[in-house]
């Protein structure tokens, strides 16, 4: 039996995702923010990022975490969800 597509709601805790909680996942050349906690999703499950990019939840390589920049649309949406953050956007030197 095939699971139906999941539009960004983890199967482990469907309908219980706090909109102010999200995790970052490298995908398609950028780190994207996905609503909910990483534990809310099964590996291989597809989620919807804050910028509306479909993102597959998976183990990412260290090089993806280092090389991929943070998606600016996800970063702006995350700041919006948490109000005006006083922290600077993380950057690699």
Tab-separated table of N, CA, C and O in Angstrom:
chain	number	residue	atom	x	y	z
A	1	UNK	N	0.851	-1.179	0.000
A	1	UNK	CA	0.000	0.000	0.000
A	1	UNK	C	0.897	1.241	0.000
A	1	UNK	O	1.820	1.350	0.778
A	2	UNK	N	0.614	2.188	-0.874
A	2	UNK	CA	1.382	3.410	-0.982
A	2	UNK	C	0.765	4.498	-0.114
A	2	UNK	O	-0.449	4.674	-0.098
A	3	UNK	N	1.667	5.221	0.598
A	3	UNK	CA	1.186	6.336	1.418
A	3	UNK	C	0.820	7.503	0.519
A	3	UNK	O	1.509	7.779	-0.450
A	4	UNK	N	-0.272	8.222	0.833
A	4	UNK	CA	-0.608	9.416	0.059
A	4	UNK	C	0.432	10.504	0.322
A	4	UNK	O	1.091	10.506	1.364
A	5	UNK	N	0.630	11.446	-0.612
A	5	UNK	CA	1.575	12.533	-0.395
A	5	UNK	C	1.196	13.335	0.852
A	5	UNK	O	0.019	13.496	1.156
A	6	UNK	N	2.185	13.812	1.529
A	6	UNK	CA	1.963	14.580	2.743
A	6	UNK	C	2.394	16.025	2.500
A	6	UNK	O	3.563	16.284	2.330
A	7	UNK	N	1.468	16.982	2.468
A	7	UNK	CA	1.815	18.366	2.185
A	7	UNK	C	2.344	19.105	3.410
A	7	UNK	O	1.795	20.104	3.846
A	8	UNK	N	3.416	18.612	4.006
A	8	UNK	CA	4.056	19.347	5.080
A	8	UNK	C	3.512	19.071	6.466
A	8	UNK	O	3.760	19.817	7.385
A	9	UNK	N	2.773	18.008	6.669
A	9	UNK	CA	2.270	17.654	7.989
A	9	UNK	C	2.816	16.290	8.335
A	9	UNK	O	2.469	15.303	7.710
A	10	UNK	N	3.711	16.222	9.287
A	10	UNK	CA	4.347	14.967	9.642
A	10	UNK	C	3.354	13.877	10.001
A	10	UNK	O	2.333	14.134	10.609
A	11	UNK	N	3.644	12.643	9.609
A	11	UNK	CA	2.727	11.546	9.884
A	11	UNK	C	2.790	11.091	11.331
A	11	UNK	O	1.848	10.494	11.821
A	12	UNK	N	3.895	11.363	12.017
A	12	UNK	CA	4.004	10.925	13.408
A	12	UNK	C	3.093	11.733	14.333
A	12	UNK	O	2.591	11.217	15.306
A	13	UNK	N	2.921	13.004	14.044
A	13	UNK	CA	2.046	13.862	14.849
A	13	UNK	C	1.180	14.729	13.940
A	13	UNK	O	1.246	15.943	13.991
A	14	UNK	N	0.370	14.130	13.067
A	14	UNK	CA	-0.415	14.937	12.128
A	14	UNK	C	-1.383	15.869	12.849
A	14	UNK	O	-2.007	15.498	13.819
A	15	UNK	N	-1.470	17.086	12.353
A	15	UNK	CA	-2.415	18.044	12.907
A	15	UNK	C	-1.990	18.663	14.229
A	15	UNK	O	-2.680	19.482	14.773
A	16	UNK	N	-0.825	18.274	14.735
A	16	UNK	CA	-0.378	18.799	16.025
A	16	UNK	C	0.875	19.641	15.891
A	16	UNK	O	1.552	19.907	16.865
A	17	UNK	N	1.223	20.045	14.678
A	17	UNK	CA	2.450	20.790	14.468
A	17	UNK	C	2.275	22.244	14.901
A	17	UNK	O	1.353	22.917	14.483
A	18	UNK	N	3.169	22.698	15.739
A	18	UNK	CA	3.184	24.090	16.189
A	18	UNK	C	3.743	24.932	15.041
A	18	UNK	O	4.856	24.688	14.583
A	19	UNK	N	3.009	25.930	14.554
A	19	UNK	CA	3.483	26.715	13.415
A	19	UNK	C	4.738	27.526	13.712
A	19	UNK	O	5.374	28.014	12.799
A	20	UNK	N	5.097	27.670	14.998
A	20	UNK	CA	6.313	28.398	15.331
A	20	UNK	C	7.510	27.472	15.518
A	20	UNK	O	8.589	27.928	15.840
A	21	UNK	N	7.323	26.170	15.317
A	21	UNK	CA	8.421	25.217	15.392
A	21	UNK	C	8.700	24.717	13.987
A	21	UNK	O	7.784	24.377	13.248
A	22	UNK	N	9.966	24.701	13.614
A	22	UNK	CA	10.365	24.198	12.308
A	22	UNK	C	11.787	23.690	12.403
A	22	UNK	O	12.490	23.942	13.378
A	23	UNK	N	12.213	22.933	11.406
A	23	UNK	CA	13.595	22.462	11.350
A	23	UNK	C	14.137	22.734	9.955
A	23	UNK	O	13.379	22.976	9.013
A	24	UNK	N	15.454	22.712	9.852
A	24	UNK	CA	16.104	23.024	8.583
A	24	UNK	C	16.541	21.745	7.896
A	24	UNK	O	17.019	20.813	8.544
A	25	UNK	N	16.362	21.694	6.579
A	25	UNK	CA	16.714	20.512	5.783
A	25	UNK	C	17.350	20.974	4.475
A	25	UNK	O	16.734	21.737	3.726
A	26	UNK	N	18.591	20.539	4.176
A	26	UNK	CA	19.176	20.867	2.876
A	26	UNK	C	18.418	20.168	1.740
A	26	UNK	O	18.091	18.987	1.841
A	27	UNK	N	18.150	20.919	0.689
A	27	UNK	CA	17.453	20.368	-0.488
A	27	UNK	C	17.627	21.337	-1.648
A	27	UNK	O	17.493	22.554	-1.457
A	28	UNK	N	17.925	20.808	-2.832
A	28	UNK	CA	18.004	21.614	-4.052
A	28	UNK	C	18.917	22.832	-3.899
A	28	UNK	O	18.573	23.933	-4.314
A	29	UNK	N	20.076	22.660	-3.261
A	29	UNK	CA	21.072	23.720	-3.178
A	29	UNK	C	20.883	24.750	-2.081
A	29	UNK	O	21.578	25.761	-2.070
A	30	UNK	N	19.931	24.536	-1.169
A	30	UNK	CA	19.719	25.486	-0.066
A	30	UNK	C	19.203	24.746	1.166
A	30	UNK	O	18.698	23.634	1.066
A	31	UNK	N	19.362	25.386	2.332
A	31	UNK	CA	18.787	24.848	3.570
A	31	UNK	C	17.406	25.484	3.736
A	31	UNK	O	17.287	26.699	3.839
A	32	UNK	N	16.377	24.638	3.760
A	32	UNK	CA	14.988	25.104	3.852
A	32	UNK	C	14.408	24.787	5.227
A	32	UNK	O	14.771	23.789	5.840
A	33	UNK	N	13.480	25.620	5.682
A	33	UNK	CA	12.781	25.413	6.947
A	33	UNK	C	11.472	24.677	6.682
A	33	UNK	O	10.705	25.058	5.795
A	34	UNK	N	11.231	23.607	7.461
A	34	UNK	CA	10.017	22.807	7.322
A	34	UNK	C	9.225	22.911	8.626
A	34	UNK	O	9.801	22.764	9.708
A	35	UNK	N	7.912	23.170	8.568
A	35	UNK	CA	7.106	23.280	9.780
A	35	UNK	C	7.126	21.994	10.607
A	35	UNK	O	7.132	20.892	10.071
A	36	UNK	N	7.127	22.148	11.921
A	36	UNK	CA	7.121	21.020	12.840
A	36	UNK	C	8.524	20.653	13.275
A	36	UNK	O	9.497	21.306	12.906
A	37	UNK	N	8.625	19.603	14.049
A	37	UNK	CA	9.916	19.094	14.499
A	37	UNK	C	10.365	17.968	13.586
A	37	UNK	O	9.531	17.284	12.978
A	38	UNK	N	11.658	17.768	13.485
A	38	UNK	CA	12.192	16.689	12.635
A	38	UNK	C	11.563	15.355	13.028
A	38	UNK	O	11.257	14.527	12.173
A	39	UNK	N	11.338	15.135	14.316
A	39	UNK	CA	10.765	13.880	14.820
A	39	UNK	C	9.304	13.685	14.395
A	39	UNK	O	8.784	12.579	14.499
A	40	UNK	N	8.655	14.734	13.894
A	40	UNK	CA	7.272	14.613	13.420
A	40	UNK	C	7.184	13.925	12.060
A	40	UNK	O	6.102	13.580	11.611
A	41	UNK	N	8.318	13.762	11.393
A	41	UNK	CA	8.357	13.223	10.045
A	41	UNK	C	9.095	11.893	10.001
A	41	UNK	O	10.038	11.675	10.739
A	42	UNK	N	8.680	11.039	9.088
A	42	UNK	CA	9.387	9.798	8.795
A	42	UNK	C	10.479	10.127	7.777
A	42	UNK	O	10.292	10.998	6.920
A	43	UNK	N	11.615	9.424	7.836
A	43	UNK	CA	12.636	9.605	6.815
A	43	UNK	C	12.043	9.250	5.460
A	43	UNK	O	11.302	8.280	5.325
A	44	UNK	N	12.312	10.057	4.472
A	44	UNK	CA	11.773	9.853	3.130
A	44	UNK	C	10.449	10.560	2.890
A	44	UNK	O	10.012	10.693	1.754
A	45	UNK	N	9.824	11.009	3.952
A	45	UNK	CA	8.544	11.719	3.824
A	45	UNK	C	8.779	13.094	3.206
A	45	UNK	O	9.801	13.734	3.451
A	46	UNK	N	7.844	13.550	2.404
A	46	UNK	CA	7.955	14.871	1.796
A	46	UNK	C	7.223	15.889	2.642
A	46	UNK	O	6.096	15.663	3.061
A	47	UNK	N	7.890	16.992	2.912
A	47	UNK	CA	7.281	18.108	3.616
A	47	UNK	C	7.270	19.327	2.709
A	47	UNK	O	7.841	19.305	1.622
A	48	UNK	N	6.615	20.368	3.148
A	48	UNK	CA	6.547	21.620	2.400
A	48	UNK	C	7.294	22.673	3.212
A	48	UNK	O	6.964	22.917	4.365
A	49	UNK	N	8.310	23.278	2.626
A	49	UNK	CA	9.095	24.279	3.336
A	49	UNK	C	8.295	25.569	3.512
A	49	UNK	O	7.240	25.749	2.892
A	50	UNK	N	8.832	26.471	4.316
A	50	UNK	CA	8.170	27.759	4.545
A	50	UNK	C	8.107	28.594	3.269
A	50	UNK	O	7.271	29.477	3.148
A	51	UNK	N	8.991	28.280	2.284
A	51	UNK	CA	8.960	28.999	0.997
A	51	UNK	C	8.161	28.232	-0.054
A	51	UNK	O	8.197	28.582	-1.230
A	52	UNK	N	7.448	27.184	0.367
A	52	UNK	CA	6.592	26.355	-0.492
A	52	UNK	C	7.363	25.384	-1.379
A	52	UNK	O	6.808	24.823	-2.303
A	53	UNK	N	8.645	25.166	-1.099
A	53	UNK	CA	9.461	24.183	-1.825
A	53	UNK	C	9.175	22.793	-1.257
A	53	UNK	O	9.238	22.606	-0.044
A	54	UNK	N	8.839	21.805	-2.078
A	54	UNK	CA	8.714	20.446	-1.556
A	54	UNK	C	10.094	19.940	-1.147
A	54	UNK	O	11.054	20.097	-1.901
A	55	UNK	N	10.185	19.375	0.053
A	55	UNK	CA	11.471	18.929	0.594
A	55	UNK	C	11.303	17.533	1.170
A	55	UNK	O	10.387	17.279	1.948
A	56	UNK	N	12.203	16.622	0.775
A	56	UNK	CA	12.182	15.254	1.301
A	56	UNK	C	13.019	15.208	2.565
A	56	UNK	O	14.171	15.606	2.589
A	57	UNK	N	12.432	14.719	3.651
A	57	UNK	CA	13.135	14.604	4.931
A	57	UNK	C	14.079	13.416	4.832
A	57	UNK	O	13.665	12.307	4.513
A	58	UNK	N	15.359	13.677	5.057
A	58	UNK	CA	16.389	12.651	4.899
A	58	UNK	C	17.624	13.031	5.688
A	58	UNK	O	17.724	14.142	6.193
A	59	UNK	N	18.544	12.106	5.775
A	59	UNK	CA	19.844	12.404	6.377
A	59	UNK	C	20.641	13.179	5.331
A	59	UNK	O	20.791	12.732	4.201
A	60	UNK	N	21.111	14.348	5.689
A	60	UNK	CA	21.878	15.174	4.762
A	60	UNK	C	23.369	15.013	5.054
A	60	UNK	O	23.762	14.766	6.191
A	61	UNK	N	24.165	15.176	4.012
A	61	UNK	CA	25.610	15.053	4.186
A	61	UNK	C	26.173	16.308	4.854
A	61	UNK	O	25.576	17.387	4.794
A	62	UNK	N	27.323	16.154	5.455
A	62	UNK	CA	27.989	17.293	6.097
A	62	UNK	C	28.295	18.378	5.068
A	62	UNK	O	28.152	19.565	5.351
A	63	UNK	N	28.665	17.966	3.857
A	63	UNK	CA	28.989	18.959	2.823
A	63	UNK	C	27.767	19.792	2.427
A	63	UNK	O	27.894	20.965	2.103
A	64	UNK	N	26.569	19.190	2.466
A	64	UNK	CA	25.353	19.964	2.167
A	64	UNK	C	25.120	21.024	3.245
A	64	UNK	O	24.746	22.159	2.933
A	65	UNK	N	25.326	20.661	4.506
A	65	UNK	CA	25.129	21.622	5.595
A	65	UNK	C	26.120	22.770	5.489
A	65	UNK	O	25.785	23.919	5.779
A	66	UNK	N	27.340	22.456	5.045
A	66	UNK	CA	28.383	23.482	4.953
A	66	UNK	C	28.217	24.329	3.703
A	66	UNK	O	28.305	25.552	3.752
A	67	UNK	N	27.988	23.687	2.566
A	67	UNK	CA	27.995	24.387	1.279
A	67	UNK	C	26.683	25.080	0.922
A	67	UNK	O	26.686	26.096	0.239
A	68	UNK	N	25.553	24.524	1.349
A	68	UNK	CA	24.272	25.093	0.947
A	68	UNK	C	23.956	26.326	1.787
A	68	UNK	O	23.992	26.279	3.015
A	69	UNK	N	23.590	27.437	1.152
A	69	UNK	CA	23.193	28.628	1.913
A	69	UNK	C	21.776	28.458	2.480
A	69	UNK	O	21.010	27.612	2.024
A	70	UNK	N	21.445	29.273	3.453
A	70	UNK	CA	20.084	29.297	3.989
A	70	UNK	C	19.168	29.949	2.956
A	70	UNK	O	19.495	30.997	2.407
A	71	UNK	N	18.035	29.324	2.690
A	71	UNK	CA	17.038	29.888	1.774
A	71	UNK	C	16.533	31.206	2.363
A	71	UNK	O	16.033	31.244	3.491
A	72	UNK	N	16.677	32.283	1.606
A	72	UNK	CA	16.284	33.594	2.121
A	72	UNK	C	14.780	33.687	2.381
A	72	UNK	O	14.351	34.269	3.372
A	73	UNK	N	13.961	33.081	1.502
A	73	UNK	CA	12.506	33.118	1.706
A	73	UNK	C	12.125	32.375	2.990
A	73	UNK	O	11.272	32.829	3.747
A	74	UNK	N	12.761	31.226	3.238
A	74	UNK	CA	12.492	30.483	4.481
A	74	UNK	C	12.944	31.293	5.689
A	74	UNK	O	12.260	31.331	6.715
A	75	UNK	N	14.116	31.928	5.582
A	75	UNK	CA	14.639	32.723	6.693
A	75	UNK	C	13.675	33.864	7.028
A	75	UNK	O	13.360	34.097	8.201
A	76	UNK	N	13.193	34.565	6.004
A	76	UNK	CA	12.261	35.674	6.237
A	76	UNK	C	10.952	35.168	6.845
A	76	UNK	O	10.399	35.784	7.759
A	77	UNK	N	10.449	34.042	6.350
A	77	UNK	CA	9.212	33.461	6.897
A	77	UNK	C	9.417	33.022	8.339
A	77	UNK	O	8.544	33.222	9.189
A	78	UNK	N	10.583	32.433	8.639
A	78	UNK	CA	10.880	31.997	10.006
A	78	UNK	C	10.935	33.194	10.947
A	78	UNK	O	10.401	33.150	12.058
A	79	UNK	N	11.567	34.266	10.507
A	79	UNK	CA	11.614	35.485	11.328
A	79	UNK	C	10.206	36.005	11.587
A	79	UNK	O	9.885	36.443	12.681
A	80	UNK	N	9.377	35.970	10.568
A	80	UNK	CA	7.991	36.423	10.701
A	80	UNK	C	7.234	35.583	11.723
A	80	UNK	O	6.479	36.109	12.531
A	81	UNK	N	7.428	34.257	11.655
A	81	UNK	CA	6.732	33.363	12.584
A	81	UNK	C	7.137	33.611	14.028
A	81	UNK	O	6.343	33.460	14.935
A	82	UNK	N	8.362	33.981	14.240
A	82	UNK	CA	8.857	34.202	15.593
A	82	UNK	C	8.859	35.676	15.983
A	82	UNK	O	9.401	36.039	17.014
A	83	UNK	N	8.266	36.511	15.175
A	83	UNK	CA	8.279	37.936	15.456
A	83	UNK	C	9.628	38.500	15.046
A	83	UNK	O	10.402	37.861	14.336
A	84	UNK	N	9.926	39.638	15.482
A	84	UNK	CA	11.196	40.266	15.144
A	84	UNK	C	12.309	39.652	15.987
A	84	UNK	O	12.424	39.927	17.176
A	85	UNK	N	13.102	38.810	15.356
A	85	UNK	CA	14.229	38.188	16.052
A	85	UNK	C	15.337	39.218	16.221
A	85	UNK	O	15.590	40.036	15.341
A	86	UNK	N	16.000	39.146	17.337
A	86	UNK	CA	17.095	40.070	17.614
A	86	UNK	C	18.439	39.496	17.176
A	86	UNK	O	19.459	40.141	17.307
A	87	UNK	N	18.435	38.257	16.658
A	87	UNK	CA	19.690	37.625	16.275
A	87	UNK	C	19.995	37.879	14.811
A	87	UNK	O	19.105	38.095	14.003
A	88	UNK	N	21.257	37.855	14.496
A	88	UNK	CA	21.685	38.025	13.105
A	88	UNK	C	21.541	36.707	12.361
A	88	UNK	O	21.620	35.640	12.950
A	89	UNK	N	21.353	36.795	11.073
A	89	UNK	CA	21.252	35.588	10.236
A	89	UNK	C	22.589	34.863	10.274
A	89	UNK	O	23.643	35.465	10.104
A	90	UNK	N	22.576	33.538	10.494
A	90	UNK	CA	23.836	32.802	10.545
A	90	UNK	C	24.524	32.797	9.182
A	90	UNK	O	23.895	32.613	8.153
A	91	UNK	N	25.812	33.038	9.204
A	91	UNK	CA	26.604	33.055	7.972
A	91	UNK	C	27.905	32.304	8.213
A	91	UNK	O	28.441	32.321	9.306
A	92	UNK	N	28.398	31.675	7.171
A	92	UNK	CA	29.707	31.023	7.241
A	92	UNK	C	30.759	32.039	6.835
A	92	UNK	O	30.558	32.830	5.928
A	93	UNK	N	31.885	32.022	7.507
A	93	UNK	CA	32.970	32.941	7.165
A	93	UNK	C	33.861	32.341	6.112
A	93	UNK	O	34.047	31.216	5.991
